[in-house]
PDB file of C-alpha atoms in Angstrom:
ATOM      1  CA  MET A  24      11.025  80.687 -78.113  1.00  0.00           C
ATOM      2  CA  GLU A  25       9.923  76.827 -78.913  1.00  0.00           C
ATOM      3  CA  LEU A  26      12.847  76.065 -76.626  1.00  0.00           C
ATOM      4  CA  ASN A  27      10.685  77.801 -73.703  1.00  0.00           C
ATOM      5  CA  HIS A  28       7.824  76.113 -75.074  1.00  0.00           C
ATOM      6  CA  ILE A  29       9.419  72.734 -74.570  1.00  0.00           C
ATOM      7  CA  ALA A  30      10.716  73.039 -70.932  1.00  0.00           C
ATOM      8  CA  LEU A  31       7.187  74.066 -70.260  1.00  0.00           C
ATOM      9  CA  SER A  32       5.812  71.185 -71.369  1.00  0.00           C
ATOM     10  CA  LEU A  33       8.096  68.928 -70.014  1.00  0.00           C
ATOM     11  CA  MET A  34       7.755  70.225 -66.283  1.00  0.00           C
ATOM     12  CA  PHE A  35       3.278  70.253 -66.545  1.00  0.00           C
ATOM     13  CA  MET A  36       3.875  66.591 -67.724  1.00  0.00           C
ATOM     14  CA  THR A  37       6.189  65.852 -64.958  1.00  0.00           C
ATOM     15  CA  SER A  38       4.107  67.934 -62.004  1.00  0.00           C
ATOM     16  CA  PHE A  39       1.433  66.339 -63.776  1.00  0.00           C
ATOM     17  CA  LEU A  40       3.001  62.454 -63.439  1.00  0.00           C
ATOM     18  CA  LEU A  41       3.764  63.313 -59.767  1.00  0.00           C
ATOM     19  CA  ILE A  42       1.078  64.204 -58.277  1.00  0.00           C
ATOM     20  CA  ARG A  43      -1.034  60.973 -60.353  1.00  0.00           C
ATOM     21  CA  ASN A  44       1.611  58.937 -58.870  1.00  0.00           C
ATOM     22  CA  VAL A  45       0.934  60.676 -54.838  1.00  0.00           C
ATOM     23  CA  THR A  46      -2.687  60.364 -55.437  1.00  0.00           C
ATOM     24  CA  CYS A  47      -2.262  57.019 -56.434  1.00  0.00           C
ATOM     25  CA  ILE A  48      -0.360  55.582 -52.749  1.00  0.00           C
ATOM     26  CA  PRO A  49      -2.552  53.521 -50.635  1.00  0.00           C
ATOM     27  CA  SER A  50      -3.358  55.500 -47.705  1.00  0.00           C
ATOM     28  CA  LYS A  51      -2.114  52.725 -45.145  1.00  0.00           C
ATOM     29  CA  PHE A  52       1.689  53.752 -46.451  1.00  0.00           C
ATOM     30  CA  ILE A  53       0.923  57.201 -46.167  1.00  0.00           C
ATOM     31  CA  PHE A  54       0.002  57.045 -42.583  1.00  0.00           C
ATOM     32  CA  PRO A  55       0.741  53.742 -40.885  1.00  0.00           C
ATOM     33  CA  ALA A  56      -0.914  51.994 -38.498  1.00  0.00           C
ATOM     34  CA  ILE A  57       0.285  52.192 -34.538  1.00  0.00           C
ATOM     35  CA  PRO A  58       0.974  48.468 -33.628  1.00  0.00           C
ATOM     36  CA  PRO A  59      -0.919  47.158 -30.905  1.00  0.00           C
ATOM     37  CA  ILE A  60       0.929  46.828 -27.430  1.00  0.00           C
ATOM     38  CA  SER A  61       1.920  43.766 -26.619  1.00  0.00           C
ATOM     39  CA  ALA A  62       3.550  41.895 -23.752  1.00  0.00           C
ATOM     40  CA  SER A  63       6.762  42.368 -25.667  1.00  0.00           C
ATOM     41  CA  SER A  64       6.988  45.856 -25.538  1.00  0.00           C
ATOM     42  CA  PRO A  65       6.857  46.911 -22.064  1.00  0.00           C
ATOM     43  CA  ILE A  66       8.419  50.436 -22.448  1.00  0.00           C
ATOM     44  CA  GLU A  67       5.691  51.373 -24.656  1.00  0.00           C
ATOM     45  CA  GLN A  68       2.805  49.680 -22.477  1.00  0.00           C
ATOM     46  CA  PHE A  69       4.701  51.607 -19.712  1.00  0.00           C
ATOM     47  CA  GLU A  70       4.847  54.910 -21.576  1.00  0.00           C
ATOM     48  CA  PHE A  71       0.714  54.453 -22.846  1.00  0.00           C
ATOM     49  CA  GLN A  72       0.312  53.726 -18.880  1.00  0.00           C
ATOM     50  CA  SER A  73       2.108  56.661 -17.535  1.00  0.00           C
ATOM     51  CA  SER A  74       0.750  59.019 -19.880  1.00  0.00           C
ATOM     52  CA  ILE A  75      -3.081  58.878 -18.608  1.00  0.00           C
ATOM     53  CA  SER A  76      -3.928  62.032 -17.231  1.00  0.00           C
ATOM     54  CA  PRO A  77      -5.237  61.690 -13.135  1.00  0.00           C
ATOM     55  CA  SER A  78      -9.295  62.623 -14.197  1.00  0.00           C
ATOM     56  CA  GLU A  79      -9.072  59.878 -16.791  1.00  0.00           C
ATOM     57  CA  SER A  80      -7.423  57.494 -14.095  1.00  0.00           C
ATOM     58  CA  SER A  81     -10.265  57.940 -11.852  1.00  0.00           C
ATOM     59  CA  ASP A  82     -13.346  57.947 -14.360  1.00  0.00           C
ATOM     60  CA  SER A  83     -11.920  54.822 -15.428  1.00  0.00           C
ATOM     61  CA  SER A  84     -11.816  53.621 -11.722  1.00  0.00           C
ATOM     62  CA  ASP A  85     -14.853  51.247 -11.924  1.00  0.00           C
ATOM     63  CA  SER A  86     -13.686  48.947 -14.661  1.00  0.00           C
ATOM     64  CA  ASP A  87     -12.622  45.821 -13.830  1.00  0.00           C
ATOM     65  CA  SER A  88     -10.535  45.190 -16.491  1.00  0.00           C
ATOM     66  CA  SER A  89      -8.689  48.274 -16.036  1.00  0.00           C
ATOM     67  CA  PRO A  90      -4.653  48.074 -15.947  1.00  0.00           C
ATOM     68  CA  LEU A  91      -4.170  50.594 -13.613  1.00  0.00           C
ATOM     69  CA  ILE A  92      -6.998  48.710 -10.706  1.00  0.00           C
ATOM     70  CA  SER A  93      -5.052  46.435  -8.081  1.00  0.00           C
ATOM     71  CA  PRO A  94      -7.003  43.425  -7.353  1.00  0.00           C
ATOM     72  CA  SER A  95      -7.234  44.471  -3.613  1.00  0.00           C
ATOM     73  CA  ALA A  96      -8.722  47.816  -4.889  1.00  0.00           C
ATOM     74  CA  SER A  97     -11.103  46.812  -7.315  1.00  0.00           C
ATOM     75  CA  SER A  98     -12.822  43.888  -4.652  1.00  0.00           C
ATOM     76  CA  LEU A  99     -13.845  46.789  -2.260  1.00  0.00           C
ATOM     77  CA  SER A 100     -17.015  48.585  -3.034  1.00  0.00           C
ATOM     78  CA  ASP A 101     -17.443  52.493  -2.317  1.00  0.00           C
ATOM     79  CA  SER A 102     -20.277  51.385   0.358  1.00  0.00           C
ATOM     80  CA  SER A 103     -17.919  49.107   2.260  1.00  0.00           C
ATOM     81  CA  PRO A 104     -16.951  50.278   6.001  1.00  0.00           C
ATOM     82  CA  LEU A 105     -13.925  47.889   5.585  1.00  0.00           C
ATOM     83  CA  SER A 106     -10.442  48.140   3.999  1.00  0.00           C
ATOM     84  CA  SER A 107      -8.023  45.959   2.757  1.00  0.00           C
ATOM     85  CA  PRO A 108      -5.634  45.517   5.925  1.00  0.00           C
ATOM     86  CA  SER A 109      -2.821  47.920   5.008  1.00  0.00           C
ATOM     87  CA  SER A 110      -0.610  47.008   8.016  1.00  0.00           C
ATOM     88  CA  TYR A 111      -0.723  43.023   8.245  1.00  0.00           C
ATOM     89  CA  SER A 112      -1.794  42.259   4.647  1.00  0.00           C
ATOM     90  CA  PRO A 113      -0.881  44.439   1.942  1.00  0.00           C
ATOM     91  CA  ALA A 114      -1.659  43.358  -1.216  1.00  0.00           C
ATOM     92  CA  ASP A 115       1.690  43.948  -2.700  1.00  0.00           C
ATOM     93  CA  SER A 116       3.425  41.766  -0.453  1.00  0.00           C
ATOM     94  CA  PRO A 117       3.983  38.090  -0.157  1.00  0.00           C
ATOM     95  CA  PRO A 118       1.832  36.208   2.128  1.00  0.00           C
ATOM     96  CA  LEU A 119       2.437  36.600   6.110  1.00  0.00           C
ATOM     97  CA  SER A 120       3.924  33.793   8.126  1.00  0.00           C
ATOM     98  CA  ILE A 121       2.294  32.645  10.876  1.00  0.00           C
ATOM     99  CA  THR A 122       4.759  34.030  13.430  1.00  0.00           C
ATOM    100  CA  SER A 123       4.492  37.342  11.812  1.00  0.00           C
ATOM    101  CA  LEU A 124       0.656  37.634  12.115  1.00  0.00           C
ATOM    102  CA  ILE A 125       0.810  36.608  15.919  1.00  0.00           C
ATOM    103  CA  ASP A 126       3.599  39.500  16.665  1.00  0.00           C
ATOM    104  CA  ASP A 127       1.285  42.133  14.664  1.00  0.00           C
ATOM    105  CA  ILE A 128      -2.029  41.346  15.902  1.00  0.00           C
ATOM    106  CA  THR A 129      -0.570  41.160  19.000  1.00  0.00           C
ATOM    107  CA  ASN A 130       1.115  44.986  18.344  1.00  0.00           C
ATOM    108  CA  ILE A 131       0.449  46.574  21.535  1.00  0.00           C
ATOM    109  CA  ASN A 132       2.336  49.438  19.965  1.00  0.00           C
ATOM    110  CA  ILE A 133      -0.414  50.334  16.936  1.00  0.00           C
ATOM    111  CA  ASN A 134      -2.625  53.660  17.065  1.00  0.00           C
ATOM    112  CA  VAL A 135      -6.008  52.719  17.471  1.00  0.00           C
ATOM    113  CA  PRO A 136      -8.491  55.321  17.313  1.00  0.00           C
ATOM    114  CA  LYS A 137     -10.143  55.654  20.520  1.00  0.00           C
ATOM    115  CA  LYS A 138     -13.539  55.176  19.796  1.00  0.00           C
ATOM    116  CA  VAL A 139     -12.597  51.409  18.159  1.00  0.00           C
ATOM    117  CA  LYS A 140     -10.287  50.997  21.809  1.00  0.00           C
ATOM    118  CA  GLU A 141     -13.867  51.504  23.757  1.00  0.00           C
ATOM    119  CA  VAL A 142     -15.548  48.590  22.057  1.00  0.00           C
ATOM    120  CA  CYS A 143     -13.079  46.397  22.097  1.00  0.00           C
ATOM    121  CA  LYS A 144     -13.100  46.763  25.642  1.00  0.00           C
ATOM    122  CA  LYS A 145     -16.275  44.491  25.642  1.00  0.00           C
ATOM    123  CA  THR A 146     -14.514  41.628  24.414  1.00  0.00           C
ATOM    124  CA  ASP A 147     -12.170  39.275  26.633  1.00  0.00           C
ATOM    125  CA  HIS A 148      -9.243  40.274  24.627  1.00  0.00           C
ATOM    126  CA  PRO A 149      -9.033  43.877  23.973  1.00  0.00           C
ATOM    127  CA  SER A 150      -5.886  44.106  22.787  1.00  0.00           C
ATOM    128  CA  GLU A 151      -5.211  41.561  19.971  1.00  0.00           C
ATOM    129  CA  CYS A 152      -9.303  42.941  19.211  1.00  0.00           C
ATOM    130  CA  SER A 153      -8.002  46.581  18.864  1.00  0.00           C
ATOM    131  CA  ALA A 154      -4.740  45.631  16.771  1.00  0.00           C
ATOM    132  CA  SER A 155      -6.721  43.154  14.286  1.00  0.00           C
ATOM    133  CA  VAL A 156      -9.172  45.705  13.568  1.00  0.00           C
ATOM    134  CA  ALA A 157      -8.015  48.705  13.345  1.00  0.00           C
ATOM    135  CA  PRO A 158      -6.194  48.485  10.111  1.00  0.00           C
ATOM    136  CA  LEU A 159      -9.355  47.649   8.547  1.00  0.00           C
ATOM    137  CA  LEU A 160     -11.512  50.565   9.882  1.00  0.00           C
ATOM    138  CA  ILE A 161     -11.867  53.097   7.365  1.00  0.00           C
ATOM    139  CA  ASP A 162     -11.209  56.510   9.272  1.00  0.00           C
ATOM    140  CA  GLY A 163     -14.511  57.829  10.987  1.00  0.00           C
ATOM    141  CA  ASP A 164     -16.712  54.444  10.805  1.00  0.00           C
ATOM    142  CA  TYR A 165     -15.888  53.260  14.522  1.00  0.00           C
ATOM    143  CA  GLU A 166     -19.303  51.579  15.272  1.00  0.00           C
ATOM    144  CA  PRO A 167     -19.793  48.787  16.885  1.00  0.00           C
ATOM    145  CA  ILE A 168     -21.403  46.718  14.404  1.00  0.00           C
ATOM    146  CA  THR A 169     -18.273  48.249  11.764  1.00  0.00           C
ATOM    147  CA  VAL A 170     -15.705  46.816  14.667  1.00  0.00           C
ATOM    148  CA  LEU A 171     -17.830  43.277  14.720  1.00  0.00           C
ATOM    149  CA  GLN A 172     -17.203  43.115  10.868  1.00  0.00           C
ATOM    150  CA  GLY A 173     -13.715  43.762  10.946  1.00  0.00           C
ATOM    151  CA  GLU A 174     -13.078  41.741  13.891  1.00  0.00           C
ATOM    152  CA  THR A 175     -14.325  38.749  11.448  1.00  0.00           C
ATOM    153  CA  LYS A 176     -12.761  39.790   8.769  1.00  0.00           C
ATOM    154  CA  ALA A 177      -9.239  39.420  10.899  1.00  0.00           C
ATOM    155  CA  PHE A 178     -10.471  36.301  12.040  1.00  0.00           C
ATOM    156  CA  GLU A 179     -10.796  34.982   8.640  1.00  0.00           C
ATOM    157  CA  HIS A 180      -7.542  36.349   7.178  1.00  0.00           C
ATOM    158  CA  ALA A 181      -5.916  34.882  10.235  1.00  0.00           C
ATOM    159  CA  LEU A 182      -7.784  31.470   9.047  1.00  0.00           C
ATOM    160  CA  GLU A 183      -6.222  31.809   6.151  1.00  0.00           C
ATOM    161  CA  VAL A 184      -2.029  32.534   7.056  1.00  0.00           C
ATOM    162  CA  ALA A 185      -2.737  29.985   9.511  1.00  0.00           C
ATOM    163  CA  ARG A 186      -3.950  27.336   7.078  1.00  0.00           C
ATOM    164  CA  ASP A 187      -1.466  27.709   4.250  1.00  0.00           C
ATOM    165  CA  GLY A 188       1.612  28.156   6.781  1.00  0.00           C
ATOM    166  CA  ILE A 189       1.120  25.229   9.011  1.00  0.00           C
ATOM    167  CA  SER A 190       2.949  23.089   6.998  1.00  0.00           C
ATOM    168  CA  ASN A 191       6.063  25.400   7.031  1.00  0.00           C
ATOM    169  CA  ILE A 192       6.002  25.451  11.056  1.00  0.00           C
ATOM    170  CA  TRP A 193       5.305  21.769  11.794  1.00  0.00           C
ATOM    171  CA  SER A 194       7.706  19.270  10.697  1.00  0.00           C
ATOM    172  CA  ALA A 195       7.077  16.941   7.910  1.00  0.00           C
ATOM    173  CA  GLY A 196       8.252  13.066   7.072  1.00  0.00           C
ATOM    174  CA  ASP A 197       6.194  11.458  10.084  1.00  0.00           C
ATOM    175  CA  GLU A 198       2.990  10.104   9.293  1.00  0.00           C
ATOM    176  CA  LYS A 199       1.950  11.540  12.716  1.00  0.00           C
ATOM    177  CA  ASP A 200       2.755  14.826  11.897  1.00  0.00           C
ATOM    178  CA  GLU A 201       1.512  14.854   8.407  1.00  0.00           C
ATOM    179  CA  SER A 202      -2.175  13.487   9.707  1.00  0.00           C
ATOM    180  CA  ILE A 203      -1.757  16.562  12.230  1.00  0.00           C
ATOM    181  CA  VAL A 204      -1.267  19.428   9.429  1.00  0.00           C
ATOM    182  CA  SER A 205      -3.799  17.342   7.279  1.00  0.00           C
ATOM    183  CA  THR A 206      -6.346  17.636  10.314  1.00  0.00           C
ATOM    184  CA  CYS A 207      -5.729  21.022  11.096  1.00  0.00           C
ATOM    185  CA  LYS A 208      -5.788  22.014   7.795  1.00  0.00           C
ATOM    186  CA  GLN A 209      -9.057  20.735   6.892  1.00  0.00           C
ATOM    187  CA  MET A 210     -10.268  22.520   9.992  1.00  0.00           C
ATOM    188  CA  TYR A 211      -9.013  25.785   8.740  1.00  0.00           C
ATOM    189  CA  ASP A 212     -10.787  25.391   6.049  1.00  0.00           C
ATOM    190  CA  ASN A 213     -14.224  24.901   8.157  1.00  0.00           C
ATOM    191  CA  ALA A 214     -13.785  27.709  10.271  1.00  0.00           C
ATOM    192  CA  ARG A 215     -13.451  29.606   7.745  1.00  0.00           C
ATOM    193  CA  GLU A 216     -16.451  28.389   6.057  1.00  0.00           C
ATOM    194  CA  GLU A 217     -18.661  29.499   9.538  1.00  0.00           C
ATOM    195  CA  ILE A 218     -17.325  32.659   9.509  1.00  0.00           C
ATOM    196  CA  ALA A 219     -17.882  33.875   6.544  1.00  0.00           C
ATOM    197  CA  LYS A 220     -21.556  32.920   7.212  1.00  0.00           C
ATOM    198  CA  ALA A 221     -21.107  34.401  10.260  1.00  0.00           C
ATOM    199  CA  MET A 222     -19.945  37.768   8.372  1.00  0.00           C
ATOM    200  CA  GLU A 223     -22.752  37.399   6.107  1.00  0.00           C
ATOM    201  CA  LEU A 224     -25.362  37.188   8.639  1.00  0.00           C
ATOM    202  CA  SER A 225     -24.109  40.671  10.523  1.00  0.00           C
ATOM    203  CA  THR A 226     -24.982  42.219   8.047  1.00  0.00           C
ATOM    204  CA  LYS A 227     -28.647  41.238   8.741  1.00  0.00           C
ATOM    205  CA  ASN A 228     -28.509  42.099  12.461  1.00  0.00           C
ATOM    206  CA  ASP A 229     -28.820  38.125  12.892  1.00  0.00           C
ATOM    207  CA  LYS A 230     -27.153  37.492  16.439  1.00  0.00           C
ATOM    208  CA  TYR A 231     -28.333  34.018  17.178  1.00  0.00           C
ATOM    209  CA  GLY A 232     -26.907  33.157  13.181  1.00  0.00           C
ATOM    210  CA  VAL A 233     -23.723  34.840  14.180  1.00  0.00           C
ATOM    211  CA  ASN A 234     -23.089  32.879  17.467  1.00  0.00           C
ATOM    212  CA  ILE A 235     -24.047  29.646  15.463  1.00  0.00           C
ATOM    213  CA  HIS A 236     -21.342  30.300  12.844  1.00  0.00           C
ATOM    214  CA  VAL A 237     -18.541  31.557  15.015  1.00  0.00           C
ATOM    215  CA  SER A 238     -19.098  29.231  17.444  1.00  0.00           C
ATOM    216  CA  ALA A 239     -18.882  26.642  15.151  1.00  0.00           C
ATOM    217  CA  ALA A 240     -15.776  27.759  14.181  1.00  0.00           C
ATOM    218  CA  LEU A 241     -13.788  27.600  17.780  1.00  0.00           C
ATOM    219  CA  SER A 242     -14.811  24.239  18.231  1.00  0.00           C
ATOM    220  CA  PHE A 243     -12.541  23.603  14.629  1.00  0.00           C
ATOM    221  CA  ILE A 244      -9.694  25.290  15.887  1.00  0.00           C
ATOM    222  CA  SER A 245     -10.144  22.804  19.311  1.00  0.00           C
ATOM    223  CA  THR A 246     -10.300  20.343  17.300  1.00  0.00           C
ATOM    224  CA  CYS A 247      -6.804  21.161  15.583  1.00  0.00           C
ATOM    225  CA  GLN A 248      -5.542  21.976  18.869  1.00  0.00           C
ATOM    226  CA  ASP A 249      -6.499  18.604  20.249  1.00  0.00           C
ATOM    227  CA  GLU A 250      -4.436  16.954  17.935  1.00  0.00           C
ATOM    228  CA  ILE A 251      -0.964  18.523  18.882  1.00  0.00           C
ATOM    229  CA  PRO A 252       0.563  15.954  21.247  1.00  0.00           C
ATOM    230  CA  LYS A 253       0.551  16.980  24.806  1.00  0.00           C
ATOM    231  CA  ASP A 254       4.596  16.489  25.160  1.00  0.00           C
ATOM    232  CA  MET A 255       4.907  19.655  22.018  1.00  0.00           C
ATOM    233  CA  LYS A 256       2.170  21.948  23.551  1.00  0.00           C
ATOM    234  CA  ASP A 257       4.591  23.899  26.357  1.00  0.00           C
ATOM    235  CA  ASP A 258       6.606  24.917  22.558  1.00  0.00           C
ATOM    236  CA  SER A 259       4.597  25.106  19.667  1.00  0.00           C
ATOM    237  CA  THR A 260       4.175  27.672  17.081  1.00  0.00           C
ATOM    238  CA  LEU A 261       0.918  25.940  16.271  1.00  0.00           C
ATOM    239  CA  VAL A 262      -0.722  25.845  19.668  1.00  0.00           C
ATOM    240  CA  ALA A 263       0.323  30.025  19.562  1.00  0.00           C
ATOM    241  CA  THR A 264      -1.610  30.033  16.303  1.00  0.00           C
ATOM    242  CA  ASN A 265      -4.521  28.110  17.709  1.00  0.00           C
ATOM    243  CA  ASN A 266      -4.834  30.162  20.785  1.00  0.00           C
ATOM    244  CA  LEU A 267      -4.585  33.655  18.517  1.00  0.00           C
ATOM    245  CA  LEU A 268      -7.575  32.110  16.556  1.00  0.00           C
ATOM    246  CA  SER A 269      -9.537  31.096  19.766  1.00  0.00           C
ATOM    247  CA  ASN A 270      -8.973  34.882  20.885  1.00  0.00           C
ATOM    248  CA  LEU A 271     -10.146  36.317  17.771  1.00  0.00           C
ATOM    249  CA  ALA A 272     -13.316  33.731  17.828  1.00  0.00           C
ATOM    250  CA  SER A 273     -13.912  34.633  21.965  1.00  0.00           C
ATOM    251  CA  ASN A 274     -14.240  38.450  20.628  1.00  0.00           C
ATOM    252  CA  CYS A 275     -16.292  37.812  17.746  1.00  0.00           C
ATOM    253  CA  LEU A 276     -18.917  36.013  19.920  1.00  0.00           C
ATOM    254  CA  ALA A 277     -18.272  39.318  22.545  1.00  0.00           C
ATOM    255  CA  LEU A 278     -18.714  41.887  19.577  1.00  0.00           C
ATOM    256  CA  GLY A 279     -21.613  40.193  18.376  1.00  0.00           C
ATOM    257  CA  ASP A 280     -23.614  40.169  21.564  1.00  0.00           C
ATOM    258  CA  PHE A 281     -22.461  43.843  21.857  1.00  0.00           C
ATOM    259  CA  ALA A 282     -23.383  45.155  18.516  1.00  0.00           C
ATOM    260  CA  LEU A 283     -26.240  43.153  17.720  1.00  0.00           C
ATOM    261  CA  ASP A 284     -27.977  44.094  20.572  1.00  0.00           C
ATOM    262  CA  LEU A 285     -27.589  47.226  20.522  1.00  0.00           C
ATOM    263  CA  ASP A 286     -28.837  47.376  16.399  1.00  0.00           C
ATOM    264  CA  HIS A 287     -32.106  45.476  17.602  1.00  0.00           C
ATOM    265  CA  ASP A 288     -32.493  48.812  20.104  1.00  0.00           C
ATOM    266  CA  ASP A 289     -32.565  51.020  18.027  1.00  0.00           C
TER     267      ASP A 289
END
């Protein structure tokens, strides 16, 4: 009987000590914290992002800090009538070469809505207008003012491609060649500043202001063209580039006259 009492006492004491030891363990050892996701753990990071449900990701689409939003998507407002260039300037692709840009903007096989074609017929270069504007327009919004803004955006993009690509199409090493490259880069930069102002004024229905700034951009392109030696103008990608840029500028002028006149008439 005494042995039974002793055994029960030992069991009670052992249980008490075990319970006491457990309750004394710091909680951080019982529930270890999840380590933060870092660049050194790409698998965990991918699993974390892919675990977000579609509804959660759509709710967070307005946040600029979201890791799931591409720069091109976050830069466009919901009310913007223009989208990012989907055919000739995808956000996840390297910058296009000048020659590929020319090929895309002069592509006669591109699918263009009938309403866009009708507006582009008001220009001297309707094919370039249709091919350059169509990838930028959101389905259903084909008003003349939107086509104008699409063409100015396409013109601005073409200037950027030309500016970045001129060094690749013009031989380097010769002082005269380097002077041409330097001059044309500066002219393209100047033209981009002018076309950005024209884009802003188009939203204010300022026909005169749009005309002034697009004309200024066109004059800068002409300055670049004048720098090219006569004996090289018959076979030069730079000449073809400037011709394309001039055509886009001409289209902007024509669309400005047409679209902004319509808005004033309203």
